[in-house]
PDB file of C-alpha atoms and ligand atoms in Angstrom:
ATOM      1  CA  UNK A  32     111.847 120.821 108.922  1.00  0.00           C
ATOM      2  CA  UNK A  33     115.666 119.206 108.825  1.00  0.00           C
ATOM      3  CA  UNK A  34     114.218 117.124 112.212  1.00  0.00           C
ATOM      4  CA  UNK A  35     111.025 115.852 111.196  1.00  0.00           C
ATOM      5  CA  UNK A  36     110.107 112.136 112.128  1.00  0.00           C
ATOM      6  CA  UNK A  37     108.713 109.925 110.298  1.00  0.00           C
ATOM      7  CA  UNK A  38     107.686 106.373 111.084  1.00  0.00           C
ATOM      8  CA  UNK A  39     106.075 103.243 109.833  1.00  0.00           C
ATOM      9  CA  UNK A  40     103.639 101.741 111.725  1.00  0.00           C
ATOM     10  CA  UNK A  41     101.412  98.199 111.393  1.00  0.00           C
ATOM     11  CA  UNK A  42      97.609  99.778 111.819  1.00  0.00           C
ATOM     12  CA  UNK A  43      94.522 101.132 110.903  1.00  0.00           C
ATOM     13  CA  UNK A  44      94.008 104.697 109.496  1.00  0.00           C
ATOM     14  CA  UNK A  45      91.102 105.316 111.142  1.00  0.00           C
ATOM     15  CA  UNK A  46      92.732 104.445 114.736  1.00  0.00           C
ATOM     16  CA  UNK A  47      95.719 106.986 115.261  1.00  0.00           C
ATOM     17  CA  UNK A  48      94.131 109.311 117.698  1.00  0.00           C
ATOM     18  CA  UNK A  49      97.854 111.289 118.582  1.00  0.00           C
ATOM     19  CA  UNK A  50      97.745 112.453 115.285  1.00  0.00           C
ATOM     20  CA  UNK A  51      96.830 116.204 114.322  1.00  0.00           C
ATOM     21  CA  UNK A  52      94.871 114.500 110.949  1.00  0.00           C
ATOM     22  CA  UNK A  53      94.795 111.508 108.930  1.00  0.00           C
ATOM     23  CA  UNK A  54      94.743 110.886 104.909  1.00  0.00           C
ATOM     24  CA  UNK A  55      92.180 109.667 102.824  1.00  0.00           C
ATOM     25  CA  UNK A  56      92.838 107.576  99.906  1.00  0.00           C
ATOM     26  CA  UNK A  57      89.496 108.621  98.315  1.00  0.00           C
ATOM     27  CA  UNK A  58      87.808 108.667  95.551  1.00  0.00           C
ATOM     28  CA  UNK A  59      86.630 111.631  93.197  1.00  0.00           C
ATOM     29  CA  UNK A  60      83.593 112.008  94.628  1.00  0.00           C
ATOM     30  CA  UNK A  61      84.878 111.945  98.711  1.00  0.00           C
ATOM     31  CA  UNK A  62      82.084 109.101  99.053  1.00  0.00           C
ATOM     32  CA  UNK A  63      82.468 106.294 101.426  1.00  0.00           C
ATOM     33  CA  UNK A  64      84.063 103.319  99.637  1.00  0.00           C
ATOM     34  CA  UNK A  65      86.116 100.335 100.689  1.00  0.00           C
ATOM     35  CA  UNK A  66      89.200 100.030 101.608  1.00  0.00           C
ATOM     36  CA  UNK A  67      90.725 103.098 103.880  1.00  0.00           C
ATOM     37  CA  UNK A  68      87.383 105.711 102.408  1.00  0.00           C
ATOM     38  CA  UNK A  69      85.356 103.032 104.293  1.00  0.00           C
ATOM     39  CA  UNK A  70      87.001 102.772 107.039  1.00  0.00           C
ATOM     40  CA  UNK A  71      87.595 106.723 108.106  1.00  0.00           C
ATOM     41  CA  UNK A  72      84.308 107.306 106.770  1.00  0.00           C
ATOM     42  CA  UNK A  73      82.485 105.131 109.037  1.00  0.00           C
ATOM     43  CA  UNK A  74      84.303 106.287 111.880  1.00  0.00           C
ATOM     44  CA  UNK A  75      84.169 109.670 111.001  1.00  0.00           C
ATOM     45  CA  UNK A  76      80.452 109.426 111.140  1.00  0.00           C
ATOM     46  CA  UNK A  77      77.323 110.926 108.488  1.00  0.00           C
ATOM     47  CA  UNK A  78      78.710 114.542 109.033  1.00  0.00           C
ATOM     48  CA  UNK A  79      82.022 113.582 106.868  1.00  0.00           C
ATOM     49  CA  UNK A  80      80.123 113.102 103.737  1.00  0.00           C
ATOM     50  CA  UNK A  81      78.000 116.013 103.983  1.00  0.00           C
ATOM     51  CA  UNK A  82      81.250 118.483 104.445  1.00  0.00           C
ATOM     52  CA  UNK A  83      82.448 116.537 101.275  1.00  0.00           C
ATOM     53  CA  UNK A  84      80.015 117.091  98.911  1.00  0.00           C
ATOM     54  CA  UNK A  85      80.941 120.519  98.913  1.00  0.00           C
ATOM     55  CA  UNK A  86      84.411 119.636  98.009  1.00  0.00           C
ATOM     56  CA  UNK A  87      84.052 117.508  95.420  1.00  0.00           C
ATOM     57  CA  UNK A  88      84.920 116.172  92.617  1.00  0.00           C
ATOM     58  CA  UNK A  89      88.631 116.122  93.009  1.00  0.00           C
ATOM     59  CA  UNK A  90      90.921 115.069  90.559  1.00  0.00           C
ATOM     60  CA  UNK A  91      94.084 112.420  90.363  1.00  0.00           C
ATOM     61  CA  UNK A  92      96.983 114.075  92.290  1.00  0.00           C
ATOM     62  CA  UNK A  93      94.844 116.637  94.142  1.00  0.00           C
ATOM     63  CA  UNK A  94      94.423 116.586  98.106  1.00  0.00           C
ATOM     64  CA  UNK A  95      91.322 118.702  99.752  1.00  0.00           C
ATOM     65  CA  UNK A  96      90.962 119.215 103.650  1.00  0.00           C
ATOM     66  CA  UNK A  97      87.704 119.088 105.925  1.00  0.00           C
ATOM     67  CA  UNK A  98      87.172 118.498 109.943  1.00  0.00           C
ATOM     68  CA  UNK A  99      87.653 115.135 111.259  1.00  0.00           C
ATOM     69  CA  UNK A 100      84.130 114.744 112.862  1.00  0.00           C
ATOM     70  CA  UNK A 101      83.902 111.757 115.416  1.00  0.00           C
ATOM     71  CA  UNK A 102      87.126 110.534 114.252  1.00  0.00           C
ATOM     72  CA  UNK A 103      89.628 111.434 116.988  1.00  0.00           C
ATOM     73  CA  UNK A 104      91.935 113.566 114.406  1.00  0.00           C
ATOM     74  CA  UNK A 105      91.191 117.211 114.210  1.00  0.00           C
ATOM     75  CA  UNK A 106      91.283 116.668 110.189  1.00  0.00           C
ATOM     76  CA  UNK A 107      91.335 114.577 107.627  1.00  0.00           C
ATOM     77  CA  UNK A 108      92.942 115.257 104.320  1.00  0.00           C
ATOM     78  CA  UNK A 109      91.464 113.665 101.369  1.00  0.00           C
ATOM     79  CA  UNK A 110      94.242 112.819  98.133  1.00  0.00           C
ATOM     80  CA  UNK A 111      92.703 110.682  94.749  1.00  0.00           C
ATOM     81  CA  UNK A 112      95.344 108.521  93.934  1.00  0.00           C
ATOM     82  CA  UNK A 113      96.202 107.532  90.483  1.00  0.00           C
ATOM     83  CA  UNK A 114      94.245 104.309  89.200  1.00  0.00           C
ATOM     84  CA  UNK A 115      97.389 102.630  88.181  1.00  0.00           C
ATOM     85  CA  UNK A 116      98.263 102.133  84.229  1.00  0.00           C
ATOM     86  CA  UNK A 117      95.299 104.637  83.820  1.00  0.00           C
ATOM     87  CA  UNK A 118      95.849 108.191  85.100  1.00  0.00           C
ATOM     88  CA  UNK A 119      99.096 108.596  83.868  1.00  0.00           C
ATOM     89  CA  UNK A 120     102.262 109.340  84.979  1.00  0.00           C
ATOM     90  CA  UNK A 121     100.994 107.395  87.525  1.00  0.00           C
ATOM     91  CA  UNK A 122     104.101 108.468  89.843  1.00  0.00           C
ATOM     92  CA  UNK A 123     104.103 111.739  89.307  1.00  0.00           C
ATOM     93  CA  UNK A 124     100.266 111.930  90.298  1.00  0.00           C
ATOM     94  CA  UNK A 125     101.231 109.705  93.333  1.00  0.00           C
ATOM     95  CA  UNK A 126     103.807 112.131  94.489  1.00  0.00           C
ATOM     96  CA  UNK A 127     101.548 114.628  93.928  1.00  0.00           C
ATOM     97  CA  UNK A 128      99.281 113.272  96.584  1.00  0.00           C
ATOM     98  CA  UNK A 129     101.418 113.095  99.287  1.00  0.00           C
ATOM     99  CA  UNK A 130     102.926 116.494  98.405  1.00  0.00           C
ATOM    100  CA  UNK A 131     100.092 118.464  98.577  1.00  0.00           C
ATOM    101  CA  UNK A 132      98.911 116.654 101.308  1.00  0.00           C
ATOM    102  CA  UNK A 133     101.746 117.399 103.470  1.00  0.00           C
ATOM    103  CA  UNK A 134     101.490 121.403 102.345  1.00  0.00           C
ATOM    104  CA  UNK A 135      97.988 121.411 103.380  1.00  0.00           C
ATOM    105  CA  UNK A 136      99.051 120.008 106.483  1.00  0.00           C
ATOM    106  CA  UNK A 137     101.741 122.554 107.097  1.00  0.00           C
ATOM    107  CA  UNK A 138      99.176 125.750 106.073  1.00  0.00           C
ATOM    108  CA  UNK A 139      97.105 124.395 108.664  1.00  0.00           C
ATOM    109  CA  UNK A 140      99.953 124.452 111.142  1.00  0.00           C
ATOM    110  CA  UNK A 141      99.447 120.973 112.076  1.00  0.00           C
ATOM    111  CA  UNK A 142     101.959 119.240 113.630  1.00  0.00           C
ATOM    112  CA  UNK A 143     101.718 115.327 112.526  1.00  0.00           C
ATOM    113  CA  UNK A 144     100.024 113.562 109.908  1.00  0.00           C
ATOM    114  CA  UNK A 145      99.384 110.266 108.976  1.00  0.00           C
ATOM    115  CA  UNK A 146      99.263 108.746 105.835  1.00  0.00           C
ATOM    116  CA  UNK A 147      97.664 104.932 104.207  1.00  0.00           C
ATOM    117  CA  UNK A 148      99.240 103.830 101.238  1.00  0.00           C
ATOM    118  CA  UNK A 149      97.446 105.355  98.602  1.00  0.00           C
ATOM    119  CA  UNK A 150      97.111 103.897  95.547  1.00  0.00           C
ATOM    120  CA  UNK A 151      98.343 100.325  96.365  1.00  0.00           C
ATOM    121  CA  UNK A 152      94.573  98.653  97.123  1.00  0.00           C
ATOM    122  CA  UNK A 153      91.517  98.952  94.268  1.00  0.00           C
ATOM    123  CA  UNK A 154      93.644 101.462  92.405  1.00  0.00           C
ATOM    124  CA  UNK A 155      96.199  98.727  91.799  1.00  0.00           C
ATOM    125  CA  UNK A 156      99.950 100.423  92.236  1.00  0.00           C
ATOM    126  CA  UNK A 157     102.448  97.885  92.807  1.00  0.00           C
ATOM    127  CA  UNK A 158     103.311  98.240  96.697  1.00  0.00           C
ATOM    128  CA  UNK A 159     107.088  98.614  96.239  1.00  0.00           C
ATOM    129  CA  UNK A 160     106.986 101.422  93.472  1.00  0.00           C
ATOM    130  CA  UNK A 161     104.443 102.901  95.612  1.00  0.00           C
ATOM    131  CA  UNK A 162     106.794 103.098  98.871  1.00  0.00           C
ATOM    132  CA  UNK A 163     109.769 104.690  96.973  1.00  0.00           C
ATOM    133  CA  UNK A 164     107.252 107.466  95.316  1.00  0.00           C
ATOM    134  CA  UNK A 165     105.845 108.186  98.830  1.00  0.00           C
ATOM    135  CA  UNK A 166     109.466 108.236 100.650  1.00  0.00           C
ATOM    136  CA  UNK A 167     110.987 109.933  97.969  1.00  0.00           C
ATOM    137  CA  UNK A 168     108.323 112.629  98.048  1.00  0.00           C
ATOM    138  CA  UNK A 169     108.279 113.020 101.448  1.00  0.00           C
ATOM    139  CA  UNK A 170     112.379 113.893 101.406  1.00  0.00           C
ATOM    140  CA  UNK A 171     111.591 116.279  98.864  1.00  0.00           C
ATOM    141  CA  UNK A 172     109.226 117.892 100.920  1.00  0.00           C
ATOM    142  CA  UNK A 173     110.593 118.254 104.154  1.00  0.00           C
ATOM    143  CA  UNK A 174     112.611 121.630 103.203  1.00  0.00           C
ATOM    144  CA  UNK A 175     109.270 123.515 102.408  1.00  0.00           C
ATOM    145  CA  UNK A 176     107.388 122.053 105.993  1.00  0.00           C
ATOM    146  CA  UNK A 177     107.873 124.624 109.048  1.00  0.00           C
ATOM    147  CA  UNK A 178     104.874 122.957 111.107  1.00  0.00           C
ATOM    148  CA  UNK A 179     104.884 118.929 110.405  1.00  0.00           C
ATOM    149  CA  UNK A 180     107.006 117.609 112.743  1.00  0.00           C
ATOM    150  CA  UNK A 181     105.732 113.795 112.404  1.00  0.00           C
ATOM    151  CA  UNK A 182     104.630 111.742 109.493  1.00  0.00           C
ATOM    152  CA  UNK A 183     103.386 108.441 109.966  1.00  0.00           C
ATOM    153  CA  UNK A 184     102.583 105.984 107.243  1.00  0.00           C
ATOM    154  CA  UNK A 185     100.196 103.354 108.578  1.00  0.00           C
ATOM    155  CA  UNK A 186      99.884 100.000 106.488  1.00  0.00           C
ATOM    156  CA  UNK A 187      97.773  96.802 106.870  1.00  0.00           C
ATOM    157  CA  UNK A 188      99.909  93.954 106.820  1.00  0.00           C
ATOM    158  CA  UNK A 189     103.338  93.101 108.072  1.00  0.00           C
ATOM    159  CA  UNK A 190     104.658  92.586 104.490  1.00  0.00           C
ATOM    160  CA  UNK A 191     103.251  95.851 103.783  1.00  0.00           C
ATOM    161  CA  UNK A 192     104.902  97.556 106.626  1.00  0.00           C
ATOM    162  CA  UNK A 193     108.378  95.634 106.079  1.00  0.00           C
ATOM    163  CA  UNK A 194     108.118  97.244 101.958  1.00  0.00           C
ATOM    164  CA  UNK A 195     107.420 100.919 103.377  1.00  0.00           C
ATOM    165  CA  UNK A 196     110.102 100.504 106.263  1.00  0.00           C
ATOM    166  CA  UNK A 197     112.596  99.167 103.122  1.00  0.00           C
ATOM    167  CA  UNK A 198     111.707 102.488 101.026  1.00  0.00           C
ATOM    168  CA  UNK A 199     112.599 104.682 104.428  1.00  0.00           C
ATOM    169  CA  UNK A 200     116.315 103.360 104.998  1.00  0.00           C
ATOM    170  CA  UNK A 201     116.789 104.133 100.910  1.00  0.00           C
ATOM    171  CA  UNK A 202     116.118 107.733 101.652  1.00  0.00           C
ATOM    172  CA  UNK A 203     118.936 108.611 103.726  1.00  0.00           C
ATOM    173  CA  UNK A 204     118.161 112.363 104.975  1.00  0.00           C
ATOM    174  CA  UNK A 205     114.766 111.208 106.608  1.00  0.00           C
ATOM    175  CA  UNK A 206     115.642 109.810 109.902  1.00  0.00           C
ATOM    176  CA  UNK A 207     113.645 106.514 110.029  1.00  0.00           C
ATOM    177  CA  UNK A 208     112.420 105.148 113.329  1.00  0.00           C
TER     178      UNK A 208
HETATM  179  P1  LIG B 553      93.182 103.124  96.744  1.00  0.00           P
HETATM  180  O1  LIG B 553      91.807 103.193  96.140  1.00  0.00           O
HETATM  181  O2  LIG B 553      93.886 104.478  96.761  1.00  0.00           O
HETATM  182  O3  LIG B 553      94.009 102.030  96.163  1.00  0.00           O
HETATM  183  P2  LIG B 553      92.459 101.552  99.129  1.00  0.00           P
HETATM  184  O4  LIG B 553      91.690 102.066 100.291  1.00  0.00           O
HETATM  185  O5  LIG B 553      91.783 100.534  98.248  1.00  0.00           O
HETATM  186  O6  LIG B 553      92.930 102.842  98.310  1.00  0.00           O
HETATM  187  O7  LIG B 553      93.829 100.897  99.642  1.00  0.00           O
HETATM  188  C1  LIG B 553      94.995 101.622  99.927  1.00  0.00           C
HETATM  189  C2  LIG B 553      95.872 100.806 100.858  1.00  0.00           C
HETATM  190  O8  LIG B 553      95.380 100.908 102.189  1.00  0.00           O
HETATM  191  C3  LIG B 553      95.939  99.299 100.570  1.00  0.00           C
HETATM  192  O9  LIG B 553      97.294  98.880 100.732  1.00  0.00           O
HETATM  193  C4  LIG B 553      95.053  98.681 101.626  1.00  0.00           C
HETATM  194  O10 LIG B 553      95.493  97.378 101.984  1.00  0.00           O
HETATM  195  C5  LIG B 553      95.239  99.622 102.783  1.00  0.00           C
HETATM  196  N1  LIG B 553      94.113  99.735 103.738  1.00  0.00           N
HETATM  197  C6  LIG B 553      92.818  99.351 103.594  1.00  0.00           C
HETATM  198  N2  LIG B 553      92.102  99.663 104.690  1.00  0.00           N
HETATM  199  C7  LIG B 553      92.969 100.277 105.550  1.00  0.00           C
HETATM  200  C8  LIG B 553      92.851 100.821 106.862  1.00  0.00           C
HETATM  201  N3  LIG B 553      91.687 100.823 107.516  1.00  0.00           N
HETATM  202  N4  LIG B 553      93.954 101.380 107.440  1.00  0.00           N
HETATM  203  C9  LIG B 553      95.140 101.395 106.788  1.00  0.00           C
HETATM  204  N5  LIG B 553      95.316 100.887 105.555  1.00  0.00           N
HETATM  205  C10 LIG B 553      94.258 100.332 104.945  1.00  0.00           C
END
């Protein structure tokens, strides 16, 4: 869609409750972990992990869907990023991610989506590479949506945010906030 928004926002994952679902940055087994896994897992509650073990293993660059339980998102979406300088090419796994994250999404007929940065915490991808993959990818996308209408990337820190907001103004046909 030519008029989709999409924003960056200071936050955590696990606490967006306007949007239709909310990305994992998982790992290959859709277990709890650290990092954002931990955190929508443990707000998602026990039932998470049991629809996940039918849905797993994924693989680097793949992205699987399941109900979002008690988190207050209809879905979550759950991508394996690439463990940086290991699953190579990292950035076209990356992209990957947040491609077929967003076309799940859109089969779904969901309206908004929010993603964490994947990659850029245990699995090591340099935040600023990381932003451009993920805003470039999402530009490239946009043409094939007909349902997304918002897309919301949701980082930690204020440095984090100010790098992803950076990446949005370089891609000029997504509208920024
Ligand atoms: P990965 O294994 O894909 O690197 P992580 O969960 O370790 O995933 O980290 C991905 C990014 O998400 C990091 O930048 C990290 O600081 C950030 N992060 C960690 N917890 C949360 C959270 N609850 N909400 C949003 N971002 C988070």
């Amino acid at each position: 869609m030519t008029d989709t928004k999409v924003e960056c926002v200071k936050g955590n994952i696990a606490s967006q409750p306007d949007m239709d679902a909310v990305v994992n940055a998982a790992n290959a087994e859709l277990l709890p972990g650290s990092g954002v896994a931990g955190a929508i897992h443990s707000a998602a509650g026990p039932g998470l992990a049991v629809e996940c073990r039918a849905l797993a293993p994924i693989s680097p660059g793949e992205a699987v869907i399941s109900s979002g339980h008690n988190l207050p998102n209809r879905h979550v979406i759950h991508c394996l990023g690439p463990v940086y300088g290991v699953d190579e090419p990292s950035d076209r796994l990356l992209a990957e991610c947040y491609r077929k994250a967003l076309l799940l999404a859109d089969q779904h007929r969901l309206v908004s989506v929010a993603f964490p940065a994947i990659s850029t915490g245990v699995f090591g991808y340099p935040l600023k590479e990381a932003a451009a993959v993920a805003m470039k990818t999402v530009a490239d996308t946009l043409p094939s949506l007909s349902s997304v209408g918002v897309i919301r990337f949701v980082l930690f820190s204020d440095q984090d945010l100010s790098v992803f907001r950076e990446a949005l103004t370089r891609e000029p046909e997504l509208s920024g906030d």
